[in-house]
């Protein structure tokens, strides 16, 4: 293990012990805000400390076993060699896991998200594909026990959606889905195609982290135009009786957001404001990423919505993620919401890229 990594882990272990003492202190218990903050930090580093303790135990076992290799007894030597053959790979795996634990964390990983899907090139078929993508994400969300709200939708003329926006709430939603942003392409024979020709259509997906209240971007009321109108679509007769839907226009940026999911105008305005803040943050970050593009490159892509990231080929039953050259012949399962086979590979590639950038990976044990 690299000396700097070991030093960092020792600091984390010391902080863990300090937090344990603080959480049992009467002054901390009396201050609920402080108690919650310490509890959160304790929970965040607990798994790191446990992994480090396992590493140290395994390291000690290896040291003791190597001593047995010098024994005159042939059987003891053989036993020691067999144990080392098991222990050394375990140590390497623990070392790698600890490196992953200490990678810089995206502060938005634990946030809820706004998922935006828009039909691109391909007309009606693109809108139908947008509907298919929404179903895929909804099924995945269901498997993850996440909660989904459809905030706004514009249906396609022959099914699917020209645009649909959803809010997804749950554990590590942004951290799990953040690599889904980009252009998704489909290759298949549309139902309306009489000659059986394969068409290519596309949709864009945007995954925006919902901004915490503390980090929320301040929006000047003078920069905002608020329009209300009667909601359309699902919701029963009520939707035609009151102007509950809300459209917000941010005049300086030209960004427009709508929400008509809730029956309450107040709730729709709050949801729309949250979405607007997320889009403004995304816009600011995109501009910053462009400025840094020459100095910084992630193997999983920039997250630019114009960037083609994935192709779903129905005739071959194939899904290809172009950022990491991943091809899986599991299209039916993936469209049914089994996204882990893709998401896990993207995360591993991203982590490997981070490790390489930090010079942590492939280091000789010290």
mmCIF file of C-alpha atoms in Angstrom:
data_model
loop_
_atom_site.group_PDB
_atom_site.id
_atom_site.type_symbol
_atom_site.label_atom_id
_atom_site.label_comp_id
_atom_site.label_asym_id
_atom_site.label_seq_id
_atom_site.Cartn_x
_atom_site.Cartn_y
_atom_site.Cartn_z
ATOM 1 C CA UNK A 1 0.000 0.000 0.000
ATOM 2 C CA UNK A 2 1.198 3.481 -0.869
ATOM 3 C CA UNK A 3 2.470 5.371 2.197
ATOM 4 C CA UNK A 4 0.268 8.419 1.523
ATOM 5 C CA UNK A 5 -2.827 6.194 1.332
ATOM 6 C CA UNK A 6 -1.932 4.508 4.620
ATOM 7 C CA UNK A 7 -1.439 7.909 6.282
ATOM 8 C CA UNK A 8 -4.832 9.068 5.042
ATOM 9 C CA UNK A 9 -6.504 5.880 6.330
ATOM 10 C CA UNK A 10 -4.879 6.313 9.737
ATOM 11 C CA UNK A 11 -6.329 9.831 9.878
ATOM 12 C CA UNK A 12 -9.792 8.510 8.985
ATOM 13 C CA UNK A 13 -9.516 5.812 11.680
ATOM 14 C CA UNK A 14 -8.539 8.424 14.274
ATOM 15 C CA UNK A 15 -11.477 10.618 13.260
ATOM 16 C CA UNK A 16 -13.795 7.608 13.552
ATOM 17 C CA UNK A 17 -12.702 7.050 17.169
ATOM 18 C CA UNK A 18 -13.077 10.754 17.879
ATOM 19 C CA UNK A 19 -16.621 10.757 16.469
ATOM 20 C CA UNK A 20 -17.558 7.712 18.565
ATOM 21 C CA UNK A 21 -16.512 9.635 21.695
ATOM 22 C CA UNK A 22 -18.325 12.800 20.586
ATOM 23 C CA UNK A 23 -21.568 10.916 19.903
ATOM 24 C CA UNK A 24 -21.616 9.562 23.446
ATOM 25 C CA UNK A 25 -20.909 12.981 24.965
ATOM 26 C CA UNK A 26 -23.890 14.571 26.756
ATOM 27 C CA UNK A 27 -23.219 17.997 25.210
ATOM 28 C CA UNK A 28 -23.456 16.513 21.711
ATOM 29 C CA UNK A 29 -26.619 14.588 22.535
ATOM 30 C CA UNK A 30 -28.229 17.811 23.822
ATOM 31 C CA UNK A 31 -27.494 19.555 20.507
ATOM 32 C CA UNK A 32 -29.565 17.619 17.958
ATOM 33 C CA UNK A 33 -28.184 19.446 14.907
ATOM 34 C CA UNK A 34 -24.629 18.640 15.975
ATOM 35 C CA UNK A 35 -25.601 15.065 16.844
ATOM 36 C CA UNK A 36 -27.112 14.557 13.370
ATOM 37 C CA UNK A 37 -24.029 16.016 11.682
ATOM 38 C CA UNK A 38 -21.656 13.773 13.645
ATOM 39 C CA UNK A 39 -23.903 10.733 13.075
ATOM 40 C CA UNK A 40 -23.877 11.337 9.331
ATOM 41 C CA UNK A 41 -20.080 11.674 9.241
ATOM 42 C CA UNK A 42 -19.712 8.550 11.417
ATOM 43 C CA UNK A 43 -21.911 6.521 9.067
ATOM 44 C CA UNK A 44 -20.049 7.790 5.990
ATOM 45 C CA UNK A 45 -16.612 6.627 7.166
ATOM 46 C CA UNK A 46 -17.637 3.491 9.080
ATOM 47 C CA UNK A 47 -17.290 1.184 6.063
ATOM 48 C CA UNK A 48 -13.870 2.684 5.241
ATOM 49 C CA UNK A 49 -12.602 2.027 8.756
ATOM 50 C CA UNK A 50 -13.950 -1.524 8.756
ATOM 51 C CA UNK A 51 -12.245 -2.220 5.421
ATOM 52 C CA UNK A 52 -8.983 -0.781 6.751
ATOM 53 C CA UNK A 53 -9.220 -2.963 9.861
ATOM 54 C CA UNK A 54 -9.712 -6.017 7.643
ATOM 55 C CA UNK A 55 -6.703 -4.936 5.592
ATOM 56 C CA UNK A 56 -4.518 -4.627 8.713
ATOM 57 C CA UNK A 57 -5.639 -8.048 9.990
ATOM 58 C CA UNK A 58 -4.882 -9.663 6.634
ATOM 59 C CA UNK A 59 -1.538 -7.867 6.455
ATOM 60 C CA UNK A 60 -0.611 -9.204 9.914
ATOM 61 C CA UNK A 61 -1.645 -12.738 8.931
ATOM 62 C CA UNK A 62 0.593 -12.558 5.862
ATOM 63 C CA UNK A 63 3.554 -11.416 7.971
ATOM 64 C CA UNK A 64 3.018 -14.283 10.432
ATOM 65 C CA UNK A 65 2.536 -16.818 7.640
ATOM 66 C CA UNK A 66 5.761 -15.753 5.902
ATOM 67 C CA UNK A 67 7.646 -16.596 9.103
ATOM 68 C CA UNK A 68 6.315 -20.160 8.823
ATOM 69 C CA UNK A 69 7.948 -20.463 5.393
ATOM 70 C CA UNK A 70 11.311 -20.627 7.204
ATOM 71 C CA UNK A 71 10.215 -23.605 9.297
ATOM 72 C CA UNK A 72 12.146 -26.837 8.847
ATOM 73 C CA UNK A 73 8.944 -28.880 8.733
ATOM 74 C CA UNK A 74 7.963 -29.480 5.087
ATOM 75 C CA UNK A 75 4.237 -29.802 5.919
ATOM 76 C CA UNK A 76 4.213 -26.463 7.756
ATOM 77 C CA UNK A 77 5.976 -24.801 4.815
ATOM 78 C CA UNK A 78 3.424 -26.198 2.378
ATOM 79 C CA UNK A 79 0.550 -25.084 4.582
ATOM 80 C CA UNK A 80 2.059 -21.578 4.761
ATOM 81 C CA UNK A 81 2.399 -21.427 0.978
ATOM 82 C CA UNK A 82 -1.250 -22.424 0.531
ATOM 83 C CA UNK A 83 -2.398 -19.784 3.008
ATOM 84 C CA UNK A 84 -0.320 -17.100 1.301
ATOM 85 C CA UNK A 85 -1.855 -18.050 -2.040
ATOM 86 C CA UNK A 86 -5.234 -17.133 -0.536
ATOM 87 C CA UNK A 87 -4.235 -14.176 1.622
ATOM 88 C CA UNK A 88 -2.185 -12.145 -0.867
ATOM 89 C CA UNK A 89 -5.011 -11.769 -3.452
ATOM 90 C CA UNK A 90 -7.340 -10.840 -0.565
ATOM 91 C CA UNK A 91 -4.918 -8.100 0.483
ATOM 92 C CA UNK A 92 -4.727 -6.741 -3.070
ATOM 93 C CA UNK A 93 -8.536 -6.674 -3.313
ATOM 94 C CA UNK A 94 -8.796 -4.857 0.018
ATOM 95 C CA UNK A 95 -6.128 -2.387 -1.092
ATOM 96 C CA UNK A 96 -8.069 -1.604 -4.274
ATOM 97 C CA UNK A 97 -11.360 -1.285 -2.341
ATOM 98 C CA UNK A 98 -9.754 1.197 0.051
ATOM 99 C CA UNK A 99 -8.495 3.283 -2.868
ATOM 100 C CA UNK A 100 -12.059 3.415 -4.207
ATOM 101 C CA UNK A 101 -13.357 4.421 -0.750
ATOM 102 C CA UNK A 102 -10.998 7.395 -0.633
ATOM 103 C CA UNK A 103 -11.706 8.745 -4.103
ATOM 104 C CA UNK A 104 -13.093 12.314 -4.133
ATOM 105 C CA UNK A 105 -16.865 12.104 -3.828
ATOM 106 C CA UNK A 106 -19.271 14.070 -5.986
ATOM 107 C CA UNK A 107 -21.264 16.110 -3.434
ATOM 108 C CA UNK A 108 -24.401 15.591 -5.539
ATOM 109 C CA UNK A 109 -24.245 11.780 -5.583
ATOM 110 C CA UNK A 110 -26.779 11.427 -2.772
ATOM 111 C CA UNK A 111 -29.231 13.907 -4.320
ATOM 112 C CA UNK A 112 -32.586 13.249 -5.935
ATOM 113 C CA UNK A 113 -32.766 14.021 -9.643
ATOM 114 C CA UNK A 114 -34.792 15.517 -12.454
ATOM 115 C CA UNK A 115 -34.813 13.132 -15.427
ATOM 116 C CA UNK A 116 -35.547 14.791 -18.751
ATOM 117 C CA UNK A 117 -36.116 12.759 -21.935
ATOM 118 C CA UNK A 118 -36.678 14.495 -25.272
ATOM 119 C CA UNK A 119 -37.350 13.004 -28.693
ATOM 120 C CA UNK A 120 -34.696 13.979 -31.239
ATOM 121 C CA UNK A 121 -34.230 12.961 -34.848
ATOM 122 C CA UNK A 122 -36.657 10.341 -36.090
ATOM 123 C CA UNK A 123 -40.084 11.921 -35.761
ATOM 124 C CA UNK A 124 -42.794 9.612 -34.402
ATOM 125 C CA UNK A 125 -40.330 6.755 -33.878
ATOM 126 C CA UNK A 126 -38.130 9.015 -31.699
ATOM 127 C CA UNK A 127 -41.150 9.891 -29.538
ATOM 128 C CA UNK A 128 -42.026 6.197 -29.186
ATOM 129 C CA UNK A 129 -38.417 5.462 -28.205
ATOM 130 C CA UNK A 130 -38.581 8.276 -25.602
ATOM 131 C CA UNK A 131 -41.537 6.404 -24.096
ATOM 132 C CA UNK A 132 -39.527 3.170 -24.113
ATOM 133 C CA UNK A 133 -36.631 4.881 -22.322
ATOM 134 C CA UNK A 134 -39.001 6.293 -19.701
ATOM 135 C CA UNK A 135 -40.404 2.787 -19.054
ATOM 136 C CA UNK A 136 -36.842 1.456 -18.754
ATOM 137 C CA UNK A 137 -35.930 4.052 -16.116
ATOM 138 C CA UNK A 138 -39.237 3.626 -14.271
ATOM 139 C CA UNK A 139 -38.701 -0.127 -14.005
ATOM 140 C CA UNK A 140 -35.135 0.398 -12.819
ATOM 141 C CA UNK A 141 -36.351 2.955 -10.261
ATOM 142 C CA UNK A 142 -38.943 0.460 -9.031
ATOM 143 C CA UNK A 143 -36.245 -2.200 -8.558
ATOM 144 C CA UNK A 144 -34.225 0.350 -6.549
ATOM 145 C CA UNK A 145 -37.270 1.248 -4.377
ATOM 146 C CA UNK A 146 -37.111 4.855 -5.606
ATOM 147 C CA UNK A 147 -40.134 7.167 -5.817
ATOM 148 C CA UNK A 148 -41.005 8.742 -9.190
ATOM 149 C CA UNK A 149 -43.190 11.752 -10.056
ATOM 150 C CA UNK A 150 -43.952 12.766 -13.637
ATOM 151 C CA UNK A 151 -43.737 16.569 -13.585
ATOM 152 C CA UNK A 152 -44.502 17.402 -17.188
ATOM 153 C CA UNK A 153 -45.127 15.540 -20.426
ATOM 154 C CA UNK A 154 -45.884 16.235 -24.080
ATOM 155 C CA UNK A 155 -47.182 13.124 -25.753
ATOM 156 C CA UNK A 156 -46.179 12.082 -29.257
ATOM 157 C CA UNK A 157 -48.738 11.995 -32.057
ATOM 158 C CA UNK A 158 -48.492 8.200 -32.325
ATOM 159 C CA UNK A 159 -47.466 7.257 -28.791
ATOM 160 C CA UNK A 160 -44.513 7.922 -26.542
ATOM 161 C CA UNK A 161 -43.408 11.443 -25.690
ATOM 162 C CA UNK A 162 -41.969 14.447 -27.440
ATOM 163 C CA UNK A 163 -40.760 15.466 -23.977
ATOM 164 C CA UNK A 164 -41.198 14.052 -20.490
ATOM 165 C CA UNK A 165 -39.725 15.260 -17.202
ATOM 166 C CA UNK A 166 -39.717 13.189 -14.021
ATOM 167 C CA UNK A 167 -38.431 13.695 -10.502
ATOM 168 C CA UNK A 168 -36.835 10.616 -8.929
ATOM 169 C CA UNK A 169 -36.329 10.453 -5.181
ATOM 170 C CA UNK A 170 -34.328 7.871 -3.247
ATOM 171 C CA UNK A 171 -30.923 6.742 -2.075
ATOM 172 C CA UNK A 172 -27.938 7.686 -4.289
ATOM 173 C CA UNK A 173 -30.160 8.453 -7.286
ATOM 174 C CA UNK A 174 -27.824 10.973 -8.927
ATOM 175 C CA UNK A 175 -24.727 8.901 -8.146
ATOM 176 C CA UNK A 176 -26.353 5.925 -9.872
ATOM 177 C CA UNK A 177 -27.844 7.609 -12.951
ATOM 178 C CA UNK A 178 -25.523 10.552 -13.609
ATOM 179 C CA UNK A 179 -23.793 8.822 -16.530
ATOM 180 C CA UNK A 180 -27.107 8.453 -18.413
ATOM 181 C CA UNK A 181 -26.943 12.034 -19.731
ATOM 182 C CA UNK A 182 -26.402 12.181 -23.470
ATOM 183 C CA UNK A 183 -27.842 11.073 -26.793
ATOM 184 C CA UNK A 184 -29.434 7.592 -26.856
ATOM 185 C CA UNK A 185 -29.847 6.084 -30.330
ATOM 186 C CA UNK A 186 -32.204 3.293 -31.405
ATOM 187 C CA UNK A 187 -31.967 1.098 -34.497
ATOM 188 C CA UNK A 188 -35.082 -0.917 -35.314
ATOM 189 C CA UNK A 189 -37.913 -1.436 -37.806
ATOM 190 C CA UNK A 190 -40.779 0.930 -36.920
ATOM 191 C CA UNK A 191 -44.305 -0.502 -36.828
ATOM 192 C CA UNK A 192 -45.258 1.911 -39.614
ATOM 193 C CA UNK A 193 -42.453 0.671 -41.892
ATOM 194 C CA UNK A 194 -44.073 -1.483 -44.599
ATOM 195 C CA UNK A 195 -40.842 -2.621 -46.278
ATOM 196 C CA UNK A 196 -39.094 -3.801 -43.111
ATOM 197 C CA UNK A 197 -36.263 -1.261 -43.297
ATOM 198 C CA UNK A 198 -34.262 -0.443 -40.174
ATOM 199 C CA UNK A 199 -34.552 3.187 -39.073
ATOM 200 C CA UNK A 200 -32.275 5.095 -36.746
ATOM 201 C CA UNK A 201 -33.818 7.523 -34.255
ATOM 202 C CA UNK A 202 -32.492 9.342 -31.222
ATOM 203 C CA UNK A 203 -33.491 10.865 -27.894
ATOM 204 C CA UNK A 204 -31.586 13.041 -25.495
ATOM 205 C CA UNK A 205 -31.507 12.296 -21.785
ATOM 206 C CA UNK A 206 -30.560 14.819 -19.098
ATOM 207 C CA UNK A 207 -29.987 13.838 -15.468
ATOM 208 C CA UNK A 208 -29.925 16.916 -13.224
ATOM 209 C CA UNK A 209 -29.302 16.743 -9.475
ATOM 210 C CA UNK A 210 -31.986 18.375 -7.366
ATOM 211 C CA UNK A 211 -30.333 21.189 -5.452
ATOM 212 C CA UNK A 212 -30.369 21.056 -1.662
ATOM 213 C CA UNK A 213 -32.050 24.026 -0.033
ATOM 214 C CA UNK A 214 -28.740 25.140 1.489
ATOM 215 C CA UNK A 215 -27.014 25.112 -1.919
ATOM 216 C CA UNK A 216 -29.948 26.507 -3.889
ATOM 217 C CA UNK A 217 -29.178 29.141 -6.501
ATOM 218 C CA UNK A 218 -30.691 32.511 -5.680
ATOM 219 C CA UNK A 219 -33.100 33.694 -8.384
ATOM 220 C CA UNK A 220 -34.121 37.351 -8.482
ATOM 221 C CA UNK A 221 -37.923 37.627 -8.637
ATOM 222 C CA UNK A 222 -37.526 40.430 -11.194
ATOM 223 C CA UNK A 223 -35.802 37.929 -13.507
ATOM 224 C CA UNK A 224 -38.768 35.556 -13.388
ATOM 225 C CA UNK A 225 -42.022 35.475 -15.337
ATOM 226 C CA UNK A 226 -44.712 33.227 -13.851
ATOM 227 C CA UNK A 227 -47.602 31.973 -16.002
ATOM 228 C CA UNK A 228 -50.418 29.731 -14.827
ATOM 229 C CA UNK A 229 -52.678 27.641 -17.024
ATOM 230 C CA UNK A 230 -55.007 24.685 -16.880
ATOM 231 C CA UNK A 231 -53.265 21.339 -16.701
ATOM 232 C CA UNK A 232 -53.875 18.783 -19.419
ATOM 233 C CA UNK A 233 -53.569 15.011 -19.533
ATOM 234 C CA UNK A 234 -54.098 12.558 -16.692
ATOM 235 C CA UNK A 235 -55.687 13.782 -13.476
ATOM 236 C CA UNK A 236 -59.425 13.454 -13.904
ATOM 237 C CA UNK A 237 -61.962 16.253 -14.331
ATOM 238 C CA UNK A 238 -60.143 18.492 -11.863
ATOM 239 C CA UNK A 239 -57.446 19.387 -14.378
ATOM 240 C CA UNK A 240 -59.904 21.372 -16.472
ATOM 241 C CA UNK A 241 -61.320 23.439 -13.601
ATOM 242 C CA UNK A 242 -58.395 25.413 -12.157
ATOM 243 C CA UNK A 243 -55.219 27.084 -13.403
ATOM 244 C CA UNK A 244 -52.984 24.792 -11.348
ATOM 245 C CA UNK A 245 -50.189 24.252 -13.896
ATOM 246 C CA UNK A 246 -47.213 26.622 -13.688
ATOM 247 C CA UNK A 247 -44.723 27.836 -16.290
ATOM 248 C CA UNK A 248 -41.611 29.718 -15.144
ATOM 249 C CA UNK A 249 -39.472 31.733 -17.558
ATOM 250 C CA UNK A 250 -36.028 32.832 -16.397
ATOM 251 C CA UNK A 251 -35.627 35.988 -18.469
ATOM 252 C CA UNK A 252 -31.776 36.392 -18.371
ATOM 253 C CA UNK A 253 -31.076 32.819 -19.526
ATOM 254 C CA UNK A 254 -34.249 32.175 -21.510
ATOM 255 C CA UNK A 255 -34.807 28.894 -19.655
ATOM 256 C CA UNK A 256 -38.436 27.782 -19.411
ATOM 257 C CA UNK A 257 -39.773 25.078 -17.068
ATOM 258 C CA UNK A 258 -43.274 23.752 -16.558
ATOM 259 C CA UNK A 259 -44.944 21.599 -13.930
ATOM 260 C CA UNK A 260 -48.516 20.305 -13.945
ATOM 261 C CA UNK A 261 -48.237 17.161 -11.851
ATOM 262 C CA UNK A 262 -49.758 18.485 -8.629
ATOM 263 C CA UNK A 263 -53.326 19.791 -8.194
ATOM 264 C CA UNK A 264 -51.979 22.643 -6.091
ATOM 265 C CA UNK A 265 -50.600 25.653 -7.957
ATOM 266 C CA UNK A 266 -48.337 26.346 -4.974
ATOM 267 C CA UNK A 267 -46.810 22.839 -5.132
ATOM 268 C CA UNK A 268 -46.365 23.028 -8.891
ATOM 269 C CA UNK A 269 -44.582 26.363 -8.545
ATOM 270 C CA UNK A 270 -42.249 24.935 -5.871
ATOM 271 C CA UNK A 271 -41.434 21.925 -8.109
ATOM 272 C CA UNK A 272 -40.883 24.170 -11.136
ATOM 273 C CA UNK A 273 -38.592 26.462 -9.114
ATOM 274 C CA UNK A 274 -36.523 23.487 -7.976
ATOM 275 C CA UNK A 275 -36.229 22.260 -11.567
ATOM 276 C CA UNK A 276 -35.232 25.746 -12.763
ATOM 277 C CA UNK A 277 -32.495 25.924 -10.136
ATOM 278 C CA UNK A 278 -31.218 22.504 -11.236
ATOM 279 C CA UNK A 279 -31.124 23.627 -14.873
ATOM 280 C CA UNK A 280 -29.331 26.873 -14.022
ATOM 281 C CA UNK A 281 -26.714 24.931 -12.072
ATOM 282 C CA UNK A 282 -26.348 22.459 -14.953
ATOM 283 C CA UNK A 283 -25.917 25.360 -17.390
ATOM 284 C CA UNK A 284 -23.231 26.954 -15.205
ATOM 285 C CA UNK A 285 -21.406 23.640 -14.782
ATOM 286 C CA UNK A 286 -21.576 22.900 -18.527
ATOM 287 C CA UNK A 287 -19.937 26.243 -19.271
ATOM 288 C CA UNK A 288 -17.260 25.485 -16.675
ATOM 289 C CA UNK A 289 -16.649 21.998 -18.146
ATOM 290 C CA UNK A 290 -16.195 23.510 -21.611
ATOM 291 C CA UNK A 291 -13.546 25.866 -20.271
ATOM 292 C CA UNK A 292 -11.730 22.934 -18.655
ATOM 293 C CA UNK A 293 -12.215 20.491 -21.551
ATOM 294 C CA UNK A 294 -8.643 20.675 -22.798
ATOM 295 C CA UNK A 295 -7.215 19.988 -19.357
ATOM 296 C CA UNK A 296 -9.714 17.417 -18.169
ATOM 297 C CA UNK A 297 -11.222 14.362 -19.827
ATOM 298 C CA UNK A 298 -13.334 11.626 -18.267
ATOM 299 C CA UNK A 299 -13.470 8.285 -20.018
ATOM 300 C CA UNK A 300 -17.221 8.068 -19.478
ATOM 301 C CA UNK A 301 -17.749 11.266 -21.428
ATOM 302 C CA UNK A 302 -18.469 14.882 -20.670
ATOM 303 C CA UNK A 303 -22.190 14.438 -20.070
ATOM 304 C CA UNK A 304 -22.933 16.731 -23.005
ATOM 305 C CA UNK A 305 -26.480 15.981 -24.195
ATOM 306 C CA UNK A 306 -25.335 16.233 -27.833
ATOM 307 C CA UNK A 307 -22.811 13.443 -27.301
ATOM 308 C CA UNK A 308 -23.907 10.008 -28.555
ATOM 309 C CA UNK A 309 -23.427 7.687 -25.622
ATOM 310 C CA UNK A 310 -25.436 4.544 -26.317
ATOM 311 C CA UNK A 311 -27.061 2.586 -29.157
ATOM 312 C CA UNK A 312 -29.939 0.132 -28.748
ATOM 313 C CA UNK A 313 -29.938 -2.230 -31.752
ATOM 314 C CA UNK A 314 -33.179 -4.237 -31.764
ATOM 315 C CA UNK A 315 -32.499 -6.555 -34.761
ATOM 316 C CA UNK A 316 -29.321 -7.848 -33.077
ATOM 317 C CA UNK A 317 -30.616 -7.582 -29.480
ATOM 318 C CA UNK A 318 -27.536 -5.498 -28.739
ATOM 319 C CA UNK A 319 -26.799 -2.510 -26.510
ATOM 320 C CA UNK A 320 -23.523 -0.631 -27.030
ATOM 321 C CA UNK A 321 -22.172 2.082 -24.748
ATOM 322 C CA UNK A 322 -19.742 4.005 -26.952
ATOM 323 C CA UNK A 323 -17.873 5.745 -24.121
ATOM 324 C CA UNK A 324 -16.322 2.556 -22.785
ATOM 325 C CA UNK A 325 -16.697 0.292 -25.836
ATOM 326 C CA UNK A 326 -19.117 -1.950 -23.934
ATOM 327 C CA UNK A 327 -21.379 -4.249 -25.959
ATOM 328 C CA UNK A 328 -23.997 -6.444 -24.293
ATOM 329 C CA UNK A 329 -26.453 -8.796 -25.995
ATOM 330 C CA UNK A 330 -29.040 -8.170 -23.286
ATOM 331 C CA UNK A 331 -31.283 -5.592 -24.929
ATOM 332 C CA UNK A 332 -34.573 -7.175 -23.775
ATOM 333 C CA UNK A 333 -33.407 -7.310 -20.146
ATOM 334 C CA UNK A 334 -31.958 -3.775 -20.234
ATOM 335 C CA UNK A 335 -35.138 -2.293 -21.732
ATOM 336 C CA UNK A 336 -37.004 -4.118 -18.937
ATOM 337 C CA UNK A 337 -35.057 -2.049 -16.401
ATOM 338 C CA UNK A 338 -32.060 -4.309 -15.697
ATOM 339 C CA UNK A 339 -29.579 -1.442 -16.042
ATOM 340 C CA UNK A 340 -27.003 -2.571 -13.495
ATOM 341 C CA UNK A 341 -25.003 -4.466 -16.126
ATOM 342 C CA UNK A 342 -24.330 -1.128 -17.865
ATOM 343 C CA UNK A 343 -24.237 1.225 -14.878
ATOM 344 C CA UNK A 344 -21.752 -0.916 -12.910
ATOM 345 C CA UNK A 345 -19.330 -0.984 -15.872
ATOM 346 C CA UNK A 346 -19.562 2.794 -16.290
ATOM 347 C CA UNK A 347 -18.868 3.343 -12.588
ATOM 348 C CA UNK A 348 -15.868 0.986 -12.642
ATOM 349 C CA UNK A 349 -14.433 2.784 -15.672
ATOM 350 C CA UNK A 350 -14.958 6.152 -14.012
ATOM 351 C CA UNK A 351 -13.272 4.980 -10.811
ATOM 352 C CA UNK A 352 -10.353 3.519 -12.749
ATOM 353 C CA UNK A 353 -9.945 6.855 -14.519
ATOM 354 C CA UNK A 354 -9.967 8.694 -11.172
ATOM 355 C CA UNK A 355 -7.418 6.297 -9.684
ATOM 356 C CA UNK A 356 -5.171 6.740 -12.682
ATOM 357 C CA UNK A 357 -5.451 10.529 -12.478
ATOM 358 C CA UNK A 358 -4.548 10.453 -8.776
ATOM 359 C CA UNK A 359 -1.697 8.007 -9.331
ATOM 360 C CA UNK A 360 -3.169 5.535 -6.838
ATOM 361 C CA UNK A 361 -3.704 2.493 -9.008
ATOM 362 C CA UNK A 362 -1.080 -0.050 -9.934
ATOM 363 C CA UNK A 363 1.166 1.110 -7.103
ATOM 364 C CA UNK A 364 3.492 -1.471 -5.604
ATOM 365 C CA UNK A 365 2.675 -2.435 -2.031
ATOM 366 C CA UNK A 366 4.903 -0.691 0.463
#
